[in-house]
CSV table of C-alpha atoms and ligand atoms in Angstrom, one decimal:
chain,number,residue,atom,x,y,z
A,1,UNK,CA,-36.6,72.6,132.3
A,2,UNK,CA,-34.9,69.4,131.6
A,3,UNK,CA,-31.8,71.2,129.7
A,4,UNK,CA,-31.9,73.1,132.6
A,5,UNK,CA,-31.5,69.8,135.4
A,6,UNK,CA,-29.2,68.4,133.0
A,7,UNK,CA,-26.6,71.4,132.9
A,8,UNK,CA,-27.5,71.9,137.1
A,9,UNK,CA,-26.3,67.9,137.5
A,10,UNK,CA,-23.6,68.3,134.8
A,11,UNK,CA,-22.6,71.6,136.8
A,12,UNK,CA,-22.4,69.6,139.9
A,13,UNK,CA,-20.4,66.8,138.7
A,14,UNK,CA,-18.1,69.1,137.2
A,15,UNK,CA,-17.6,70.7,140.5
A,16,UNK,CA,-17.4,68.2,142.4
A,17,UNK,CA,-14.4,66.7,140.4
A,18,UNK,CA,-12.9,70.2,139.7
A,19,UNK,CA,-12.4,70.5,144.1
A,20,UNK,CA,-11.2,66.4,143.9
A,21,UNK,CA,-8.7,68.1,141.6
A,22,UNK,CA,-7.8,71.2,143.2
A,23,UNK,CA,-7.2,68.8,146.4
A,24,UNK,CA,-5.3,66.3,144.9
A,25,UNK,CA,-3.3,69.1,143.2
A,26,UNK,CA,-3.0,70.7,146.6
A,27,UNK,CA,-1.6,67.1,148.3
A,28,UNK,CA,0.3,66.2,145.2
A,29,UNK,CA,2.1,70.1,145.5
A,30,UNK,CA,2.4,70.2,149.1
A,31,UNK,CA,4.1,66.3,148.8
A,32,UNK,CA,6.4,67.3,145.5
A,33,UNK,CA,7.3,70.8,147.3
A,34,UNK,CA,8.7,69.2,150.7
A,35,UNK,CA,10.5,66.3,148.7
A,36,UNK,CA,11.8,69.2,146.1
A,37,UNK,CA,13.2,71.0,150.1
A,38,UNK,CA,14.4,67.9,151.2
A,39,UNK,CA,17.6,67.8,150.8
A,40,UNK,CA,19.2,64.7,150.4
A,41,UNK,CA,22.1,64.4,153.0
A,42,UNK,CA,25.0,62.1,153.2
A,43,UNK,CA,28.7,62.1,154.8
A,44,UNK,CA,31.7,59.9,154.2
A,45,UNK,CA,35.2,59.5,155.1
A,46,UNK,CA,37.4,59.8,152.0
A,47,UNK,CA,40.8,61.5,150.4
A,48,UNK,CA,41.7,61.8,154.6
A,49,UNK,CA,38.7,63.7,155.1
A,50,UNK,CA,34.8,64.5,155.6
A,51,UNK,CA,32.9,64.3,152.5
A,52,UNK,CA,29.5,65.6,153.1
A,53,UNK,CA,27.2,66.3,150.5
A,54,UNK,CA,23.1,68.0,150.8
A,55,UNK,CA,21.3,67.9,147.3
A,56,UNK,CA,18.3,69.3,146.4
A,57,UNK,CA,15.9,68.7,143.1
A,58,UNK,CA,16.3,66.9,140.0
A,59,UNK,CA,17.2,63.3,140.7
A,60,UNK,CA,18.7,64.0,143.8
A,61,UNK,CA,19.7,60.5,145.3
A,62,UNK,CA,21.3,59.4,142.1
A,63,UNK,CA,23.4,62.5,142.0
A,64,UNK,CA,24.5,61.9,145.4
A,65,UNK,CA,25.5,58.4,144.6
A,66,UNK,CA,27.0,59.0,141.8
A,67,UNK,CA,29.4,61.7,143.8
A,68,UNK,CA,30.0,59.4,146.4
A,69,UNK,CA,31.1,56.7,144.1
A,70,UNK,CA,33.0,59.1,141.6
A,71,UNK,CA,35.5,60.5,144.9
A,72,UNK,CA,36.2,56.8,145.9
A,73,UNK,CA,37.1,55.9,142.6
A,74,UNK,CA,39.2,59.1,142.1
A,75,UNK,CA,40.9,58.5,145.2
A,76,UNK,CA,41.7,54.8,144.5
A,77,UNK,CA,43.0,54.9,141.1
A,78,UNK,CA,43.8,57.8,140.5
A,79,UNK,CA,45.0,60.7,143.2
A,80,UNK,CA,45.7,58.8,146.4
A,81,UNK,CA,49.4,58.8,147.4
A,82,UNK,CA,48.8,55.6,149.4
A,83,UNK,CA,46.5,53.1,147.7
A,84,UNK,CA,48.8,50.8,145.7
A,85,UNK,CA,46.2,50.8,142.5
A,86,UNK,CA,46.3,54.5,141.6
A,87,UNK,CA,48.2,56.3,138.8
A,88,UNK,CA,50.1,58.7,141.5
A,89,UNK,CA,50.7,55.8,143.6
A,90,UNK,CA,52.5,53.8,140.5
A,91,UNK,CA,54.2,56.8,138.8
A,92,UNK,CA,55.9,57.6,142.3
A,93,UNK,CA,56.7,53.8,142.6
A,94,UNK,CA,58.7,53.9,139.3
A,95,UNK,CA,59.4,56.9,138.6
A,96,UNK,CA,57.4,57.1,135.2
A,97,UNK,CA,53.9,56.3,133.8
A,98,UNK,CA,51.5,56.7,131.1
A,99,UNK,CA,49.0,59.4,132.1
A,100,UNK,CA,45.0,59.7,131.2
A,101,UNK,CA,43.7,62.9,129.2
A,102,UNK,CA,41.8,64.0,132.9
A,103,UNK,CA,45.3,63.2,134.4
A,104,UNK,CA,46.9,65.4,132.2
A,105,UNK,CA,44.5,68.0,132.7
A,106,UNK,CA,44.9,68.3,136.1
A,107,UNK,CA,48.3,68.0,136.0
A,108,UNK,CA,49.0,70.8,133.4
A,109,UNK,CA,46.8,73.1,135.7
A,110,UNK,CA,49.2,71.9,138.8
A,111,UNK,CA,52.3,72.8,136.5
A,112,UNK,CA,50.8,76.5,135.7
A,113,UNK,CA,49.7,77.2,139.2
A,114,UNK,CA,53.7,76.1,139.8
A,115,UNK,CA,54.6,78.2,138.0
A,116,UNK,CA,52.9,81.8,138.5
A,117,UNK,CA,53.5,81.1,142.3
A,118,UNK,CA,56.9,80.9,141.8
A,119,UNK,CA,56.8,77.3,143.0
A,120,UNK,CA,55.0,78.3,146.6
A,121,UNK,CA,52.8,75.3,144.9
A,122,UNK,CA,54.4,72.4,144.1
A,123,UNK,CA,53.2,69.2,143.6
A,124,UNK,CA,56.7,67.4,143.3
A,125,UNK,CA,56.2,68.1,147.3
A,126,UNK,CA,55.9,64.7,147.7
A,127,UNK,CA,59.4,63.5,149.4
A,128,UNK,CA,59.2,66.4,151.4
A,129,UNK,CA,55.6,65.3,152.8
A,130,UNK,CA,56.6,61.8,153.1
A,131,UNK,CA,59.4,62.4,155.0
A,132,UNK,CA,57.7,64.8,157.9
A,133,UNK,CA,54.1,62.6,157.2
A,134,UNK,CA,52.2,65.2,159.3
A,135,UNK,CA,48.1,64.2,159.5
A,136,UNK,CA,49.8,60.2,160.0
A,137,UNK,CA,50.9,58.3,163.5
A,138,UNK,CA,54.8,58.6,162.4
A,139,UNK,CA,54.6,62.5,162.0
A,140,UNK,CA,58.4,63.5,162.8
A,141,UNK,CA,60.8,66.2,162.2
A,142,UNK,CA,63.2,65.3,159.6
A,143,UNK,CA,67.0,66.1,160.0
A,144,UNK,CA,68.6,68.5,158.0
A,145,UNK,CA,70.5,65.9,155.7
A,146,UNK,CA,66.9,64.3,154.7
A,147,UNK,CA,65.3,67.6,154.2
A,148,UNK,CA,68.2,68.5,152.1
A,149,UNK,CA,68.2,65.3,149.9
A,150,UNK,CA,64.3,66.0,149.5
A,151,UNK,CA,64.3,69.6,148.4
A,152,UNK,CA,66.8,68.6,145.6
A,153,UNK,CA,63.8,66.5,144.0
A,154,UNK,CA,61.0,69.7,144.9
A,155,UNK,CA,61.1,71.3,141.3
A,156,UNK,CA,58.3,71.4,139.5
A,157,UNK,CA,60.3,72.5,136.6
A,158,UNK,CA,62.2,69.5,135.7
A,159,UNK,CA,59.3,67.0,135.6
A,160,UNK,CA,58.6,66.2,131.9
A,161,UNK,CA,54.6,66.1,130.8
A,162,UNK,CA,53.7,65.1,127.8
A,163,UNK,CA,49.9,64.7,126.5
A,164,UNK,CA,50.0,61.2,127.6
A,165,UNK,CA,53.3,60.3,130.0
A,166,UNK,CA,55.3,61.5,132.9
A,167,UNK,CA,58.4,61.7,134.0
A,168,UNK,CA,60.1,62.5,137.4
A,169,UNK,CA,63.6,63.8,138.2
A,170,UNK,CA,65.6,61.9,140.7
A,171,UNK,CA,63.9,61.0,144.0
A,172,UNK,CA,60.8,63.1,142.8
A,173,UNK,CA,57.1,62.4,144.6
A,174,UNK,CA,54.0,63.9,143.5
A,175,UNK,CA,51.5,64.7,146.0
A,176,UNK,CA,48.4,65.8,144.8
A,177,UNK,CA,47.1,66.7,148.4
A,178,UNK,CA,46.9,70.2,147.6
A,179,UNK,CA,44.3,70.3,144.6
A,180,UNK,CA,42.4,67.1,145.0
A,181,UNK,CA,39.8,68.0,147.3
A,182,UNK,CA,39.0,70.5,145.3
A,183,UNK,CA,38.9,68.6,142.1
A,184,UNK,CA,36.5,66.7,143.3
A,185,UNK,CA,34.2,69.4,143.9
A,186,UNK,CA,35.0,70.3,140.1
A,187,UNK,CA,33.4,66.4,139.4
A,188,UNK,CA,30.7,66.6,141.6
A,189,UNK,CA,29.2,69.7,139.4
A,190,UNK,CA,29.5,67.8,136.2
A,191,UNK,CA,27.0,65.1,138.3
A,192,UNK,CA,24.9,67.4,139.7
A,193,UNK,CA,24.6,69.2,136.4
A,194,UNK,CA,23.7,65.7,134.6
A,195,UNK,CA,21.4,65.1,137.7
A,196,UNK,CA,19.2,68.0,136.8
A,197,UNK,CA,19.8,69.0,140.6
A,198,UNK,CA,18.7,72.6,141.6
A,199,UNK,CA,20.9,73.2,144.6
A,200,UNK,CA,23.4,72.0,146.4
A,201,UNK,CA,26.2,72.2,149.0
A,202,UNK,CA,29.4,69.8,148.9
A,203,UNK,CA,32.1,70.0,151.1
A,204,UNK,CA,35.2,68.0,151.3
A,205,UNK,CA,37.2,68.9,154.4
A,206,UNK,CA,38.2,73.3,153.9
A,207,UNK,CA,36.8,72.8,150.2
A,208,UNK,CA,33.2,73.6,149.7
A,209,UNK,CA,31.4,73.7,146.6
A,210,UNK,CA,28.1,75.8,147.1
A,211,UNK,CA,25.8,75.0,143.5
A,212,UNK,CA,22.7,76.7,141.9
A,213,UNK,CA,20.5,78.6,144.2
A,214,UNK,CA,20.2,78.9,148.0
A,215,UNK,CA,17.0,77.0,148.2
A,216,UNK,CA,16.2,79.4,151.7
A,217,UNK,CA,16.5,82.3,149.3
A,218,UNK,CA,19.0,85.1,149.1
A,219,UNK,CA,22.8,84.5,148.9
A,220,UNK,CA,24.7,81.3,149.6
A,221,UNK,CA,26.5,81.9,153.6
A,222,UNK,CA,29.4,80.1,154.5
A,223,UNK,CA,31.1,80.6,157.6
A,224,UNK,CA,34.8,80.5,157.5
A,225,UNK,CA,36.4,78.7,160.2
A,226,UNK,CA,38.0,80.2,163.1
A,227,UNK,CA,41.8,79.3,162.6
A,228,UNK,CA,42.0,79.9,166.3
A,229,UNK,CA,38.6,77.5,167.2
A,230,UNK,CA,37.3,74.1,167.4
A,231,UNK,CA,36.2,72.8,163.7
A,232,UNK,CA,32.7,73.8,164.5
A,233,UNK,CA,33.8,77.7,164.6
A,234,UNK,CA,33.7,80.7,162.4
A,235,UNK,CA,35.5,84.2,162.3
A,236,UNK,CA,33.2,85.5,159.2
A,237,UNK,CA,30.4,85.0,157.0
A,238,UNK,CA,30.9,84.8,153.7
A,239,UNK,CA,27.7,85.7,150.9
A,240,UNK,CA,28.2,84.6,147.4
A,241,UNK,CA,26.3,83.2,144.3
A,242,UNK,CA,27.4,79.7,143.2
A,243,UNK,CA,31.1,79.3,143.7
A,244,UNK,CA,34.3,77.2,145.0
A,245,UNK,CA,35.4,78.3,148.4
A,246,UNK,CA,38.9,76.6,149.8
A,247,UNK,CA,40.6,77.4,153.1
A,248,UNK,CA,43.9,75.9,153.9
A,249,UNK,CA,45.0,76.5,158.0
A,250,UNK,CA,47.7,75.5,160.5
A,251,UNK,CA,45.3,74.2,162.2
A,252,UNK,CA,44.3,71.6,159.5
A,253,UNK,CA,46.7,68.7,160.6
A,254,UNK,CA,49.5,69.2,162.8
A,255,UNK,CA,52.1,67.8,165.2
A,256,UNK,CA,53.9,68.8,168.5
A,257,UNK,CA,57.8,68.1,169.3
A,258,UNK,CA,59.8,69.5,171.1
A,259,UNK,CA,57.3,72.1,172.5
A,260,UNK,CA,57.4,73.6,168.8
A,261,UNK,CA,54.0,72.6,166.7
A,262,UNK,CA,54.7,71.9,162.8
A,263,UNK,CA,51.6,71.5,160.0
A,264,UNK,CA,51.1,69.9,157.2
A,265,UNK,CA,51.4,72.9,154.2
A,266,UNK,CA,54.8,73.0,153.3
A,267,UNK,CA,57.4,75.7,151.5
A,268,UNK,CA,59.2,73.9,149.3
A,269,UNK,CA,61.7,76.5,149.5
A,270,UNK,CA,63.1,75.8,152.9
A,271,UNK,CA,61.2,71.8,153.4
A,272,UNK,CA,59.6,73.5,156.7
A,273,UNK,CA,56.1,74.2,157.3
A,274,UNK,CA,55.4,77.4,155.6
A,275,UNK,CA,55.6,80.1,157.7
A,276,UNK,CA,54.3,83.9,156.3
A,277,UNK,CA,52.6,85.3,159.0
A,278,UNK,CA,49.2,83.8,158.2
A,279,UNK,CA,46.9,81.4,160.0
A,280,UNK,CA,44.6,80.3,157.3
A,281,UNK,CA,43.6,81.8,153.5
A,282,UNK,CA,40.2,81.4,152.2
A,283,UNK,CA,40.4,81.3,148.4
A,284,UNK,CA,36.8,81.8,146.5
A,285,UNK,CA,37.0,81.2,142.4
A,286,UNK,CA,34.9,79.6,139.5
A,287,UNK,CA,36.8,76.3,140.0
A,288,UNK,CA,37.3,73.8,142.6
A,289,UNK,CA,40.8,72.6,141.7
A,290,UNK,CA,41.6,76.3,141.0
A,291,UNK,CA,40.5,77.6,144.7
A,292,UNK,CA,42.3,74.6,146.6
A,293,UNK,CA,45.7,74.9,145.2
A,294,UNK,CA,45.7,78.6,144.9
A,295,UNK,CA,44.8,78.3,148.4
A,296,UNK,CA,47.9,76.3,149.3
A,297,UNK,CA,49.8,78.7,147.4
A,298,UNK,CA,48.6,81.9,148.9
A,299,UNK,CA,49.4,80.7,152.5
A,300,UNK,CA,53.0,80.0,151.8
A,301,UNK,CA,53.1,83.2,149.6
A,302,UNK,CA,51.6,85.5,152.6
A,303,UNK,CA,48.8,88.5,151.7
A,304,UNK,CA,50.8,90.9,149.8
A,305,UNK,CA,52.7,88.2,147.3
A,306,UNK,CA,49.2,86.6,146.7
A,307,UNK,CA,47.5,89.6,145.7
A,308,UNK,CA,48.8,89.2,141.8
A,309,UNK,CA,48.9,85.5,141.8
A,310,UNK,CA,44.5,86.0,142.6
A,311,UNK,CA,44.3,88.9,140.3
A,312,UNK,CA,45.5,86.3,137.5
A,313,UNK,CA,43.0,83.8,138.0
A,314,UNK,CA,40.4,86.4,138.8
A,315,UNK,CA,40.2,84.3,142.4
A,316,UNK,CA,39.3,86.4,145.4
A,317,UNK,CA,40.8,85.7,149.2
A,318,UNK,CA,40.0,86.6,152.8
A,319,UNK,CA,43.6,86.0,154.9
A,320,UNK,CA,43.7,86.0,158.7
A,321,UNK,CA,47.2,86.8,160.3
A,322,UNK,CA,48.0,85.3,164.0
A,323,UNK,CA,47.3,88.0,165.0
A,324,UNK,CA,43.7,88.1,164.1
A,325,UNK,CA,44.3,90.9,161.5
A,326,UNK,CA,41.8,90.0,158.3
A,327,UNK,CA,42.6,90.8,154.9
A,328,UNK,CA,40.1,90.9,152.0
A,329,UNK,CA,40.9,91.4,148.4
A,330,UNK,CA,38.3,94.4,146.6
A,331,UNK,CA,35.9,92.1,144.8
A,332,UNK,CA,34.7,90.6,147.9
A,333,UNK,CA,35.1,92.9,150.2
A,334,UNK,CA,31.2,94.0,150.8
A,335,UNK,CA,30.3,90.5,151.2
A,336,UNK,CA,32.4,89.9,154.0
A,337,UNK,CA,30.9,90.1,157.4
A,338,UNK,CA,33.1,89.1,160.8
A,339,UNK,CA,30.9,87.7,163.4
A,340,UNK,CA,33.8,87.7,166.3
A,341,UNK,CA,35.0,90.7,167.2
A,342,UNK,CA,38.7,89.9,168.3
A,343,UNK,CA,38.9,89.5,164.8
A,344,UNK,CA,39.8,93.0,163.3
A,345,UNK,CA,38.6,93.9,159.4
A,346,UNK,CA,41.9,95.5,157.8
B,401,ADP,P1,44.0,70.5,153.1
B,401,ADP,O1,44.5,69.3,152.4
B,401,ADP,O2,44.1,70.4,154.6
B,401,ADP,O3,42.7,71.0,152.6
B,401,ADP,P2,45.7,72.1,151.5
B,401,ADP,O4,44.7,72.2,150.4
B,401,ADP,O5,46.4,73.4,151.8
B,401,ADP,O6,45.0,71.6,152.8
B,401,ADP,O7,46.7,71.0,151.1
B,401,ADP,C1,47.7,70.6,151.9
B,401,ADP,C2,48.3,69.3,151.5
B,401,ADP,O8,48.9,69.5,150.2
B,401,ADP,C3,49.3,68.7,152.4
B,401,ADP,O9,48.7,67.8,153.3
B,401,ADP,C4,50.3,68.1,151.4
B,401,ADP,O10,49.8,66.8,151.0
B,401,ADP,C5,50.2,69.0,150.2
B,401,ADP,N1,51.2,70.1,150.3
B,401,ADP,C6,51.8,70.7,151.4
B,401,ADP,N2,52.5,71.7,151.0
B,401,ADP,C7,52.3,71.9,149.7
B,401,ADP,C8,52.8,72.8,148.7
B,401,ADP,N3,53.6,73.8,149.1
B,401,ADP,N4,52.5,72.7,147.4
B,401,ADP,C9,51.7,71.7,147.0
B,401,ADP,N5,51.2,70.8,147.9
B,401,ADP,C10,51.5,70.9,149.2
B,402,MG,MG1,44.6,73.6,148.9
């Protein structure tokens, strides 16, 4: 009888802490579930551009932070053509420089993209893009004697590398406009990686980095812009697992004189804008430096030139002619969908 009231009380305690549990468990899961789907959001102006970044899981804010502070840095003393403290910045000034390991890197990646493009990328661009400054206030058309001087120091080829210096020809700029965006999408992974993070989208003006799983399930989609549209449109939807996905477009920054409009990606064949029939190329690869400047390279190449310079790198692209014809290389072609239908699926 008494064992009996005993084990009836001890049952009742028990039960009564067991639902305190399950409720708290229930509160605590509902609260660490919505702050798991919250994504923590930010956007900033850097590298000429919108960074905007959406993070979620693991230590989520810190890895934000940390991307945010790691593209200002980058851009300061390191890649920026302008700010008077960064490596590019003094090597351009003087001709020469010592270069860091990361610099060196990048730089020896630049050189090989260079080089199976046939120097349609080219990141001794630099005089030319300083002389037409396109995306500035004193955009102009240069005259044929400038653009002549200029296109005499475009050559990848006689820059000298070494692990730890470089060395420019005569008159040589570097401009590392082409890959840096992308590069930076290459850092943020190694943050959100050391962040724990789960998922994540970061974009940095036409390069977006999409990271771990889609936390709505399925595929990552990423609409491509509409060369032809306002920023906020898109031709296509693109489905993919984590990747790097770069566009480069006329559209991006551009200029009218004359009645004739000029942008900013440039062949350093001729020193004019580049000009191969296409209105933007969307480069998708395993790298964000790799899908930005092959992205460059493939717009002044045109489709058919690109296809072997993608096929190398094991890149994929979707290219959209003026007139609205779409091209898509075999690996990604089911995961293409166009959502206009002016746009036509070749
Ligand atoms: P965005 O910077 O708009 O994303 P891109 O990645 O195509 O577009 O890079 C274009 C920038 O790269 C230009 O603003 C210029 O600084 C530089 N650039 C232009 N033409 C070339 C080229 N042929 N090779 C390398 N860099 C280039
Ligand atoms: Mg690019």
């Amino acid at each position: 009888m008494k064992k009996l009231r005993i084990s009836s009380k001890t049952y009742k305690i028990t039960s009564v802490i067991l639902t305190v549990a399950i409720v708290a468990a229930a509160i605590f899961g509902i609260v660490y579930f919505s702050s798991r789907n919250n994504p923590y959001e930010e956007s900033f102006i850097a590298m000429g551009t919108v960074f905007s970044v959406k993070i979620y899981g693991g230590d989520k804010e810190k890895a934000g932070e940390q991307i945010k502070e790691a593209v200002v840095k980058y851009e300061d003393e390191l890649l920026s053509k302008n700010s008077e403290d960064s490596a590019i910045y003094k090597i351009n000034e003087n001709g020469e420089g010592e270069i860091s390991e990361e610099l060196y890197e990048l730089m020896t990646l630049s050189q090989q993209i260079s080089a199976d493009s046939d120097g349609a990328y080219d990141m001794t661009v630099g005089a030319l893009t300083g002389l037409w400054n396109i995306g500035t206030e004193d955009a102009r058309v240069p005259s044929q004697e400038e653009l002549s001087q200029a296109l005499k120091a475009t050559d990848y080829k006689s820059v000298s590398l070494t692990e730890t210096s470089i060395t420019l020809a005569q008159g040589q700029q570097i401009d590392l406009g082409a890959i840096g965006k992308g590069y930076m999408c290459d850092k943020a992974t190694e943050i959100l990686k050391a962040n724990g993070v789960e998922s994540a989208v970061i974009s940095a003006g036409g390069s977006v980095l999409v990271y771990g799983k889609n936390p709505s399930g399925g595929e990552w989609k990423v609409g491509i812009r509409d060369p032809f549209g306002t920023s906020s449109d898109i031709f296509s939807a693109l489905s993919v697992e984590e990747s790097y996905i770069s566009t480069s477009g006329d559209y991006e920054r551009a200029f009218t004189e004359n009645g004739k409009t000029y942008h900013h990606i440039l062949n350093p064949q001729t020193g004019y804008p580049a000009d191969s029939g296409l209105s933007s190329v969307t480069v998708i690869s395993s790298s964000g430096a790799l899908s930005d400047a092959l992205s460059t390279a493939c717009f002044v190449l045109g489709y058919e030139k690109s296809l072997p310079l993608l096929e190398k790198y094991g890149a994929e692209g979707i290219f959209v002619t003026h007139d609205k014809q779409v091209y898509v290389t075999d690996g990604i072609k089911a995961s293409v969908q166009i959502t206009e239908e002016d746009f036509t699926l070749n």
